[in-house]
Amino acid sequence: ITQVLSLFELADLDKRAVFISGCDTGFGHLLALKCLQRGMPVFAGCLTERGAASLRDASSALPGRLDTIIVDVASDESVANAAKYLDKATKPYGGLHGVVNNAGIVGSSFFDDMLTTKDYKEVVEVNTYGVIRVTQAMKHLVKKTRGRVVSIASICARIGIQGIGPYTVSKYAATGYCEVIRQELRHFGVSVHILEPGFFRTPLIDEKIVHARLDKMWKTVPESIKQEYGEKFFQDSRERITSSLQLIGSPKIHLVIDAYFHALTARFPHLRYQIGADAKYLFVPLAYLPTGLRDAITHAAAKV
């Protein structure tokens, strides 16, 4: 029955405006195009004018109306300005049907001994406070339509994986925020949905980008820590991390876009979406195991 109900779609998509953050590249870019393909009005938040121009070019022949907005989700002022613009721009639609918190970064990643609080703050500023900023600034527009807030978390908010501390912390916190506001916004007929994708082959896990990020981080590590771990440990871990990401990373990026779109347009959307075979059949089952057993399994896997 649930599968059948999930097939029903809302009517009048051409009158349901959405705001999507992080549309320069990746999931946000592709989601904006999918919404536009279906005739939806899209307000696309882009960090750069180059990203905005790329999206305008890619969508020029699509039926939906696109309006790009330069916005940095890590800036209170930038988000406030975007919300002020949307107050006027969304009047023809009676507000926003959906706010999609898609913008995110990986940031510095490796063992906590090699990171600083600054590394954590930089990631949390985007992945956690960015979600809070955008939602708080724009949810009044969603209340007007009794619409939806859709945020991307990660399967890393289900289980901690060594070496990606800042990202994991940010996603746990963002998930916690969405859990709270889902209950609070029900009073206004607004629903809140969380996406929990596994690993996908996006620029975030591109081998060259990951190598460059790790090498840059290693250069800043104090000499005492370098001696404690050793160059060989770093190089071996560097190769194991990138090879594991390429092995587990799915090329089926459309699965994430489809989940986003379903959360926005389905008559009976899910509250949580686990996306990808690794998320459904590896990380979620692991998350339900006793902590000691889960640690033993992940420790053994790390030695393989």
mmCIF file of C-alpha atoms in Angstrom:
data_model
loop_
_atom_site.group_PDB
_atom_site.id
_atom_site.type_symbol
_atom_site.label_atom_id
_atom_site.label_comp_id
_atom_site.label_asym_id
_atom_site.label_seq_id
_atom_site.Cartn_x
_atom_site.Cartn_y
_atom_site.Cartn_z
ATOM 1 C CA ILE A 1 0.000 0.000 0.000
ATOM 2 C CA THR A 2 2.812 2.401 0.897
ATOM 3 C CA GLN A 3 4.463 1.895 -2.488
ATOM 4 C CA VAL A 4 1.210 2.600 -4.296
ATOM 5 C CA LEU A 5 0.504 5.738 -2.265
ATOM 6 C CA SER A 6 4.023 7.025 -2.967
ATOM 7 C CA LEU A 7 3.183 7.173 -6.691
ATOM 8 C CA PHE A 8 0.524 9.880 -6.271
ATOM 9 C CA GLU A 9 1.793 13.348 -7.194
ATOM 10 C CA LEU A 10 0.566 16.809 -6.295
ATOM 11 C CA ALA A 11 -1.341 18.776 -8.935
ATOM 12 C CA ASP A 12 -0.476 22.235 -10.293
ATOM 13 C CA LEU A 13 3.296 21.908 -10.036
ATOM 14 C CA ASP A 14 3.615 25.004 -12.218
ATOM 15 C CA LYS A 15 2.200 27.027 -9.325
ATOM 16 C CA ARG A 16 4.402 25.538 -6.602
ATOM 17 C CA ALA A 17 7.552 27.612 -6.194
ATOM 18 C CA VAL A 18 10.638 26.167 -4.528
ATOM 19 C CA PHE A 19 13.897 27.596 -3.214
ATOM 20 C CA ILE A 20 16.961 25.355 -3.509
ATOM 21 C CA SER A 21 20.350 26.199 -2.006
ATOM 22 C CA GLY A 22 23.665 25.064 -3.471
ATOM 23 C CA CYS A 23 22.649 25.061 -7.140
ATOM 24 C CA ASP A 24 26.060 25.864 -8.643
ATOM 25 C CA THR A 25 26.881 22.185 -9.205
ATOM 26 C CA GLY A 26 25.986 18.693 -8.061
ATOM 27 C CA PHE A 27 22.665 17.679 -6.555
ATOM 28 C CA GLY A 28 21.262 21.208 -6.307
ATOM 29 C CA HIS A 29 22.022 21.980 -9.944
ATOM 30 C CA LEU A 30 20.418 18.748 -11.146
ATOM 31 C CA LEU A 31 17.383 19.111 -8.871
ATOM 32 C CA ALA A 32 16.757 22.631 -10.165
ATOM 33 C CA LEU A 33 16.812 21.292 -13.719
ATOM 34 C CA LYS A 34 14.403 18.472 -12.874
ATOM 35 C CA CYS A 35 11.948 20.873 -11.219
ATOM 36 C CA LEU A 36 12.177 23.243 -14.178
ATOM 37 C CA GLN A 37 11.645 20.334 -16.573
ATOM 38 C CA ARG A 38 8.334 19.692 -14.805
ATOM 39 C CA GLY A 39 7.341 23.351 -15.083
ATOM 40 C CA MET A 40 7.944 24.362 -11.476
ATOM 41 C CA PRO A 41 9.049 27.913 -10.595
ATOM 42 C CA VAL A 42 12.555 27.604 -9.137
ATOM 43 C CA PHE A 43 14.454 30.124 -7.053
ATOM 44 C CA ALA A 44 17.982 28.749 -7.217
ATOM 45 C CA GLY A 45 20.475 29.829 -4.586
ATOM 46 C CA CYS A 46 23.976 29.893 -6.046
ATOM 47 C CA LEU A 47 27.217 30.812 -4.297
ATOM 48 C CA THR A 48 28.784 32.323 -7.419
ATOM 49 C CA GLU A 49 27.624 34.184 -10.505
ATOM 50 C CA ARG A 50 29.486 31.620 -12.578
ATOM 51 C CA GLY A 51 27.349 28.864 -11.057
ATOM 52 C CA ALA A 52 24.190 30.882 -11.633
ATOM 53 C CA ALA A 53 25.103 31.525 -15.271
ATOM 54 C CA SER A 54 25.805 27.819 -15.814
ATOM 55 C CA LEU A 55 22.367 26.923 -14.473
ATOM 56 C CA ARG A 56 20.657 29.582 -16.604
ATOM 57 C CA ASP A 57 22.381 28.241 -19.706
ATOM 58 C CA ALA A 58 21.498 24.628 -18.920
ATOM 59 C CA SER A 59 17.830 25.451 -18.298
ATOM 60 C CA SER A 60 17.178 27.924 -21.108
ATOM 61 C CA ALA A 61 14.898 25.536 -23.023
ATOM 62 C CA LEU A 62 12.987 24.176 -20.016
ATOM 63 C CA PRO A 63 9.380 25.209 -19.302
ATOM 64 C CA GLY A 64 9.739 26.211 -15.638
ATOM 65 C CA ARG A 65 10.588 29.758 -14.561
ATOM 66 C CA LEU A 66 14.112 30.120 -13.139
ATOM 67 C CA ASP A 67 15.270 32.933 -10.890
ATOM 68 C CA THR A 68 18.863 32.695 -9.642
ATOM 69 C CA ILE A 69 19.869 34.310 -6.359
ATOM 70 C CA ILE A 70 23.456 34.740 -5.196
ATOM 71 C CA VAL A 71 23.460 33.535 -1.604
ATOM 72 C CA ASP A 72 26.063 32.271 0.849
ATOM 73 C CA VAL A 73 24.347 30.069 3.434
ATOM 74 C CA ALA A 74 27.258 30.702 5.821
ATOM 75 C CA SER A 75 26.367 34.404 5.983
ATOM 76 C CA ASP A 76 23.499 35.815 8.063
ATOM 77 C CA GLU A 77 23.375 38.928 5.893
ATOM 78 C CA SER A 78 23.384 37.031 2.599
ATOM 79 C CA VAL A 79 20.565 34.712 3.664
ATOM 80 C CA ALA A 80 18.537 37.625 5.066
ATOM 81 C CA ASN A 81 18.881 39.489 1.750
ATOM 82 C CA ALA A 82 17.753 36.403 -0.176
ATOM 83 C CA ALA A 83 14.713 36.027 2.088
ATOM 84 C CA LYS A 84 13.842 39.691 1.636
ATOM 85 C CA TYR A 85 13.954 39.241 -2.132
ATOM 86 C CA LEU A 86 11.790 36.120 -1.911
ATOM 87 C CA ASP A 87 9.161 37.950 0.148
ATOM 88 C CA LYS A 88 8.298 39.948 -2.978
ATOM 89 C CA ALA A 89 9.230 37.461 -5.696
ATOM 90 C CA THR A 90 7.033 34.651 -4.346
ATOM 91 C CA LYS A 91 3.839 36.700 -4.026
ATOM 92 C CA PRO A 92 2.421 35.365 -7.340
ATOM 93 C CA TYR A 93 2.675 31.849 -5.864
ATOM 94 C CA GLY A 94 1.355 32.666 -2.408
ATOM 95 C CA GLY A 95 4.748 31.902 -0.841
ATOM 96 C CA LEU A 96 7.097 28.954 -1.205
ATOM 97 C CA HIS A 97 5.858 25.395 -1.606
ATOM 98 C CA GLY A 98 9.287 24.107 -0.647
ATOM 99 C CA VAL A 99 12.628 25.093 0.834
ATOM 100 C CA VAL A 100 15.445 22.696 -0.031
ATOM 101 C CA ASN A 101 18.574 22.826 2.119
ATOM 102 C CA ASN A 102 21.046 21.283 -0.281
ATOM 103 C CA ALA A 103 24.221 23.391 0.094
ATOM 104 C CA GLY A 104 27.024 21.555 1.852
ATOM 105 C CA ILE A 105 30.764 20.984 2.076
ATOM 106 C CA VAL A 106 33.071 18.190 3.269
ATOM 107 C CA GLY A 107 35.840 20.421 4.600
ATOM 108 C CA SER A 108 38.982 19.105 6.258
ATOM 109 C CA SER A 109 38.799 15.400 6.965
ATOM 110 C CA PHE A 110 41.138 13.051 8.758
ATOM 111 C CA PHE A 111 41.844 11.938 12.307
ATOM 112 C CA ASP A 112 40.761 14.368 15.010
ATOM 113 C CA ASP A 113 44.385 14.644 16.227
ATOM 114 C CA MET A 114 45.176 16.411 12.961
ATOM 115 C CA LEU A 115 42.239 18.825 12.968
ATOM 116 C CA THR A 116 41.467 22.062 14.777
ATOM 117 C CA THR A 117 38.254 23.574 16.084
ATOM 118 C CA LYS A 118 38.453 25.894 13.071
ATOM 119 C CA ASP A 119 38.120 22.856 10.791
ATOM 120 C CA TYR A 120 34.947 21.840 12.598
ATOM 121 C CA LYS A 121 33.508 25.362 12.648
ATOM 122 C CA GLU A 122 33.994 25.864 8.896
ATOM 123 C CA VAL A 123 31.956 22.751 8.070
ATOM 124 C CA VAL A 124 29.276 23.299 10.709
ATOM 125 C CA GLU A 125 28.843 26.903 9.535
ATOM 126 C CA VAL A 126 27.615 25.627 6.167
ATOM 127 C CA ASN A 127 26.154 22.186 6.834
ATOM 128 C CA THR A 128 24.399 22.936 10.121
ATOM 129 C CA TYR A 129 24.001 26.665 10.631
ATOM 130 C CA GLY A 130 23.367 27.028 6.902
ATOM 131 C CA VAL A 131 20.330 24.755 7.250
ATOM 132 C CA ILE A 132 19.155 26.666 10.319
ATOM 133 C CA ARG A 133 19.738 30.100 8.724
ATOM 134 C CA VAL A 134 17.874 29.312 5.534
ATOM 135 C CA THR A 135 15.009 27.550 7.272
ATOM 136 C CA GLN A 136 14.497 30.280 9.857
ATOM 137 C CA ALA A 137 14.671 33.019 7.227
ATOM 138 C CA MET A 138 12.267 31.385 4.784
ATOM 139 C CA LYS A 139 9.906 29.138 6.702
ATOM 140 C CA HIS A 140 7.305 31.920 7.013
ATOM 141 C CA LEU A 141 6.915 31.633 3.238
ATOM 142 C CA VAL A 142 6.399 27.866 3.543
ATOM 143 C CA LYS A 143 3.816 28.341 6.286
ATOM 144 C CA LYS A 144 1.746 30.409 3.860
ATOM 145 C CA THR A 145 1.356 27.429 1.517
ATOM 146 C CA ARG A 146 1.448 24.683 4.159
ATOM 147 C CA GLY A 147 4.420 23.437 2.210
ATOM 148 C CA ARG A 148 7.604 21.510 2.879
ATOM 149 C CA VAL A 149 11.167 21.834 4.159
ATOM 150 C CA VAL A 150 13.568 19.287 2.672
ATOM 151 C CA SER A 151 17.126 18.965 3.990
ATOM 152 C CA ILE A 152 19.992 16.735 2.979
ATOM 153 C CA ALA A 153 21.769 15.024 5.837
ATOM 154 C CA SER A 154 23.869 11.917 5.305
ATOM 155 C CA ILE A 155 24.116 8.327 6.300
ATOM 156 C CA CYS A 156 27.027 9.681 8.352
ATOM 157 C CA ALA A 157 24.358 11.040 10.706
ATOM 158 C CA ARG A 158 23.476 7.427 11.519
ATOM 159 C CA ILE A 159 26.946 6.085 12.225
ATOM 160 C CA GLY A 160 30.313 7.690 12.916
ATOM 161 C CA ILE A 161 33.040 6.794 10.426
ATOM 162 C CA GLN A 162 36.632 7.505 11.389
ATOM 163 C CA GLY A 163 38.383 10.209 9.418
ATOM 164 C CA ILE A 164 35.381 12.420 8.601
ATOM 165 C CA GLY A 165 34.700 14.047 11.947
ATOM 166 C CA PRO A 166 33.678 17.608 10.988
ATOM 167 C CA TYR A 167 31.282 16.425 8.279
ATOM 168 C CA THR A 168 29.756 13.790 10.573
ATOM 169 C CA VAL A 169 29.294 16.252 13.442
ATOM 170 C CA SER A 170 27.620 18.758 11.116
ATOM 171 C CA LYS A 171 25.196 16.185 9.723
ATOM 172 C CA TYR A 172 24.242 14.782 13.126
ATOM 173 C CA ALA A 173 23.447 18.326 14.253
ATOM 174 C CA ALA A 174 21.482 19.180 11.103
ATOM 175 C CA THR A 175 19.446 15.999 11.494
ATOM 176 C CA GLY A 176 18.692 16.865 15.105
ATOM 177 C CA TYR A 177 17.469 20.306 14.074
ATOM 178 C CA CYS A 178 15.183 18.828 11.411
ATOM 179 C CA GLU A 179 13.808 16.282 13.885
ATOM 180 C CA VAL A 180 12.789 19.118 16.212
ATOM 181 C CA ILE A 181 11.250 21.463 13.650
ATOM 182 C CA ARG A 182 9.358 18.593 12.009
ATOM 183 C CA GLN A 183 7.320 18.285 15.177
ATOM 184 C CA GLU A 184 7.008 22.038 15.686
ATOM 185 C CA LEU A 185 5.967 22.929 12.143
ATOM 186 C CA ARG A 186 3.218 20.307 12.056
ATOM 187 C CA HIS A 187 1.109 22.868 13.924
ATOM 188 C CA PHE A 188 1.194 24.962 10.718
ATOM 189 C CA GLY A 189 0.642 22.131 8.247
ATOM 190 C CA VAL A 190 4.304 22.200 7.178
ATOM 191 C CA SER A 191 6.132 18.896 6.742
ATOM 192 C CA VAL A 192 9.884 18.365 7.152
ATOM 193 C CA HIS A 193 11.822 15.701 5.252
ATOM 194 C CA ILE A 194 15.366 14.386 5.625
ATOM 195 C CA LEU A 195 17.501 12.779 2.915
ATOM 196 C CA GLU A 196 20.166 10.327 4.081
ATOM 197 C CA PRO A 197 22.263 9.433 1.054
ATOM 198 C CA GLY A 198 25.188 7.077 1.189
ATOM 199 C CA PHE A 199 28.305 7.801 -0.870
ATOM 200 C CA PHE A 200 27.838 8.955 -4.455
ATOM 201 C CA ARG A 201 30.398 9.850 -7.098
ATOM 202 C CA THR A 202 30.121 13.604 -6.911
ATOM 203 C CA PRO A 203 32.997 16.117 -6.808
ATOM 204 C CA LEU A 204 32.938 15.713 -3.004
ATOM 205 C CA ILE A 205 34.598 12.280 -3.301
ATOM 206 C CA ASP A 206 36.542 12.804 -6.540
ATOM 207 C CA GLU A 207 39.946 11.118 -6.106
ATOM 208 C CA LYS A 208 42.035 14.138 -7.110
ATOM 209 C CA ILE A 209 40.002 16.497 -4.937
ATOM 210 C CA VAL A 210 40.199 14.170 -1.923
ATOM 211 C CA HIS A 211 43.968 13.733 -2.395
ATOM 212 C CA ALA A 212 44.472 17.486 -2.638
ATOM 213 C CA ARG A 213 42.347 18.105 0.455
ATOM 214 C CA LEU A 214 44.237 15.512 2.511
ATOM 215 C CA ASP A 215 47.647 16.747 1.344
ATOM 216 C CA LYS A 216 46.750 20.316 2.255
ATOM 217 C CA MET A 217 45.596 19.210 5.687
ATOM 218 C CA TRP A 218 48.759 17.124 6.313
ATOM 219 C CA LYS A 219 50.969 20.145 5.659
ATOM 220 C CA THR A 220 49.333 22.018 8.529
ATOM 221 C CA VAL A 221 49.613 19.181 11.070
ATOM 222 C CA PRO A 222 52.026 19.933 13.959
ATOM 223 C CA GLU A 223 55.353 18.128 13.686
ATOM 224 C CA SER A 224 54.762 16.249 16.944
ATOM 225 C CA ILE A 225 51.566 14.710 15.523
ATOM 226 C CA LYS A 226 53.305 13.821 12.255
ATOM 227 C CA GLN A 227 55.969 11.958 14.210
ATOM 228 C CA GLU A 228 53.362 10.217 16.353
ATOM 229 C CA TYR A 229 51.477 8.834 13.355
ATOM 230 C CA GLY A 230 54.274 8.684 10.804
ATOM 231 C CA GLU A 231 54.377 9.484 7.086
ATOM 232 C CA LYS A 232 53.633 5.881 6.145
ATOM 233 C CA PHE A 233 50.421 5.863 8.182
ATOM 234 C CA PHE A 234 49.243 9.003 6.432
ATOM 235 C CA GLN A 235 50.102 7.766 2.931
ATOM 236 C CA ASP A 236 48.522 4.343 3.529
ATOM 237 C CA SER A 237 45.384 5.931 4.985
ATOM 238 C CA ARG A 238 45.239 8.433 2.127
ATOM 239 C CA GLU A 239 45.184 5.662 -0.449
ATOM 240 C CA ARG A 240 42.762 3.486 1.532
ATOM 241 C CA ILE A 241 40.309 6.374 1.949
ATOM 242 C CA THR A 242 40.246 7.303 -1.729
ATOM 243 C CA SER A 243 40.065 3.713 -2.958
ATOM 244 C CA SER A 244 37.244 2.940 -0.512
ATOM 245 C CA LEU A 245 35.279 5.988 -1.626
ATOM 246 C CA GLN A 246 35.644 5.040 -5.269
ATOM 247 C CA LEU A 247 34.653 1.448 -4.519
ATOM 248 C CA ILE A 248 31.562 2.271 -2.471
ATOM 249 C CA GLY A 249 30.565 5.486 -4.250
ATOM 250 C CA SER A 250 27.544 4.969 -6.494
ATOM 251 C CA PRO A 251 27.376 6.588 -9.945
ATOM 252 C CA LYS A 252 23.555 6.617 -9.723
ATOM 253 C CA ILE A 253 23.279 10.260 -8.723
ATOM 254 C CA HIS A 254 19.740 10.357 -10.124
ATOM 255 C CA LEU A 255 18.590 8.399 -7.053
ATOM 256 C CA VAL A 256 19.277 11.420 -4.860
ATOM 257 C CA ILE A 257 17.589 13.797 -7.308
ATOM 258 C CA ASP A 258 14.548 11.522 -7.496
ATOM 259 C CA ALA A 259 14.312 11.405 -3.698
ATOM 260 C CA TYR A 260 14.512 15.195 -3.484
ATOM 261 C CA PHE A 261 11.816 15.552 -6.125
ATOM 262 C CA HIS A 262 9.574 12.974 -4.453
ATOM 263 C CA ALA A 263 9.877 14.788 -1.118
ATOM 264 C CA LEU A 264 8.774 17.991 -2.851
ATOM 265 C CA THR A 265 6.029 16.717 -5.116
ATOM 266 C CA ALA A 266 4.583 13.444 -3.794
ATOM 267 C CA ARG A 267 1.144 13.571 -2.253
ATOM 268 C CA PHE A 268 2.415 11.209 0.447
ATOM 269 C CA PRO A 269 6.157 11.923 0.824
ATOM 270 C CA HIS A 270 8.397 9.975 3.191
ATOM 271 C CA LEU A 271 9.770 11.689 6.269
ATOM 272 C CA ARG A 272 13.189 10.099 5.740
ATOM 273 C CA TYR A 273 14.855 8.807 2.593
ATOM 274 C CA GLN A 274 17.768 6.362 2.797
ATOM 275 C CA ILE A 275 19.387 6.529 -0.626
ATOM 276 C CA GLY A 276 21.874 4.105 -2.150
ATOM 277 C CA ALA A 277 22.648 0.436 -1.573
ATOM 278 C CA ASP A 278 25.361 1.268 0.974
ATOM 279 C CA ALA A 279 22.942 3.378 2.999
ATOM 280 C CA LYS A 280 20.129 0.814 2.979
ATOM 281 C CA TYR A 281 22.026 -2.439 3.306
ATOM 282 C CA LEU A 282 25.239 -1.512 5.117
ATOM 283 C CA PHE A 283 25.117 1.645 7.212
ATOM 284 C CA VAL A 284 21.517 1.528 8.473
ATOM 285 C CA PRO A 285 21.809 -2.120 9.608
ATOM 286 C CA LEU A 286 25.161 -1.314 11.257
ATOM 287 C CA ALA A 287 23.565 1.599 13.097
ATOM 288 C CA TYR A 288 21.102 -0.760 14.801
ATOM 289 C CA LEU A 289 23.765 -3.150 16.099
ATOM 290 C CA PRO A 290 25.080 -2.939 19.682
ATOM 291 C CA THR A 291 27.847 -0.339 19.760
ATOM 292 C CA GLY A 292 30.604 -2.784 20.716
ATOM 293 C CA LEU A 293 29.721 -5.192 17.919
ATOM 294 C CA ARG A 294 29.494 -2.363 15.392
ATOM 295 C CA ASP A 295 32.920 -1.067 16.428
ATOM 296 C CA ALA A 296 34.427 -4.547 16.108
ATOM 297 C CA ILE A 297 33.037 -4.939 12.590
ATOM 298 C CA THR A 298 34.215 -1.519 11.389
ATOM 299 C CA HIS A 299 37.629 -2.027 12.992
ATOM 300 C CA ALA A 300 38.021 -5.359 11.219
ATOM 301 C CA ALA A 301 36.881 -3.849 7.911
ATOM 302 C CA ALA A 302 39.445 -1.038 8.224
ATOM 303 C CA LYS A 303 42.243 -3.629 8.333
ATOM 304 C CA VAL A 304 41.160 -5.331 5.118
#
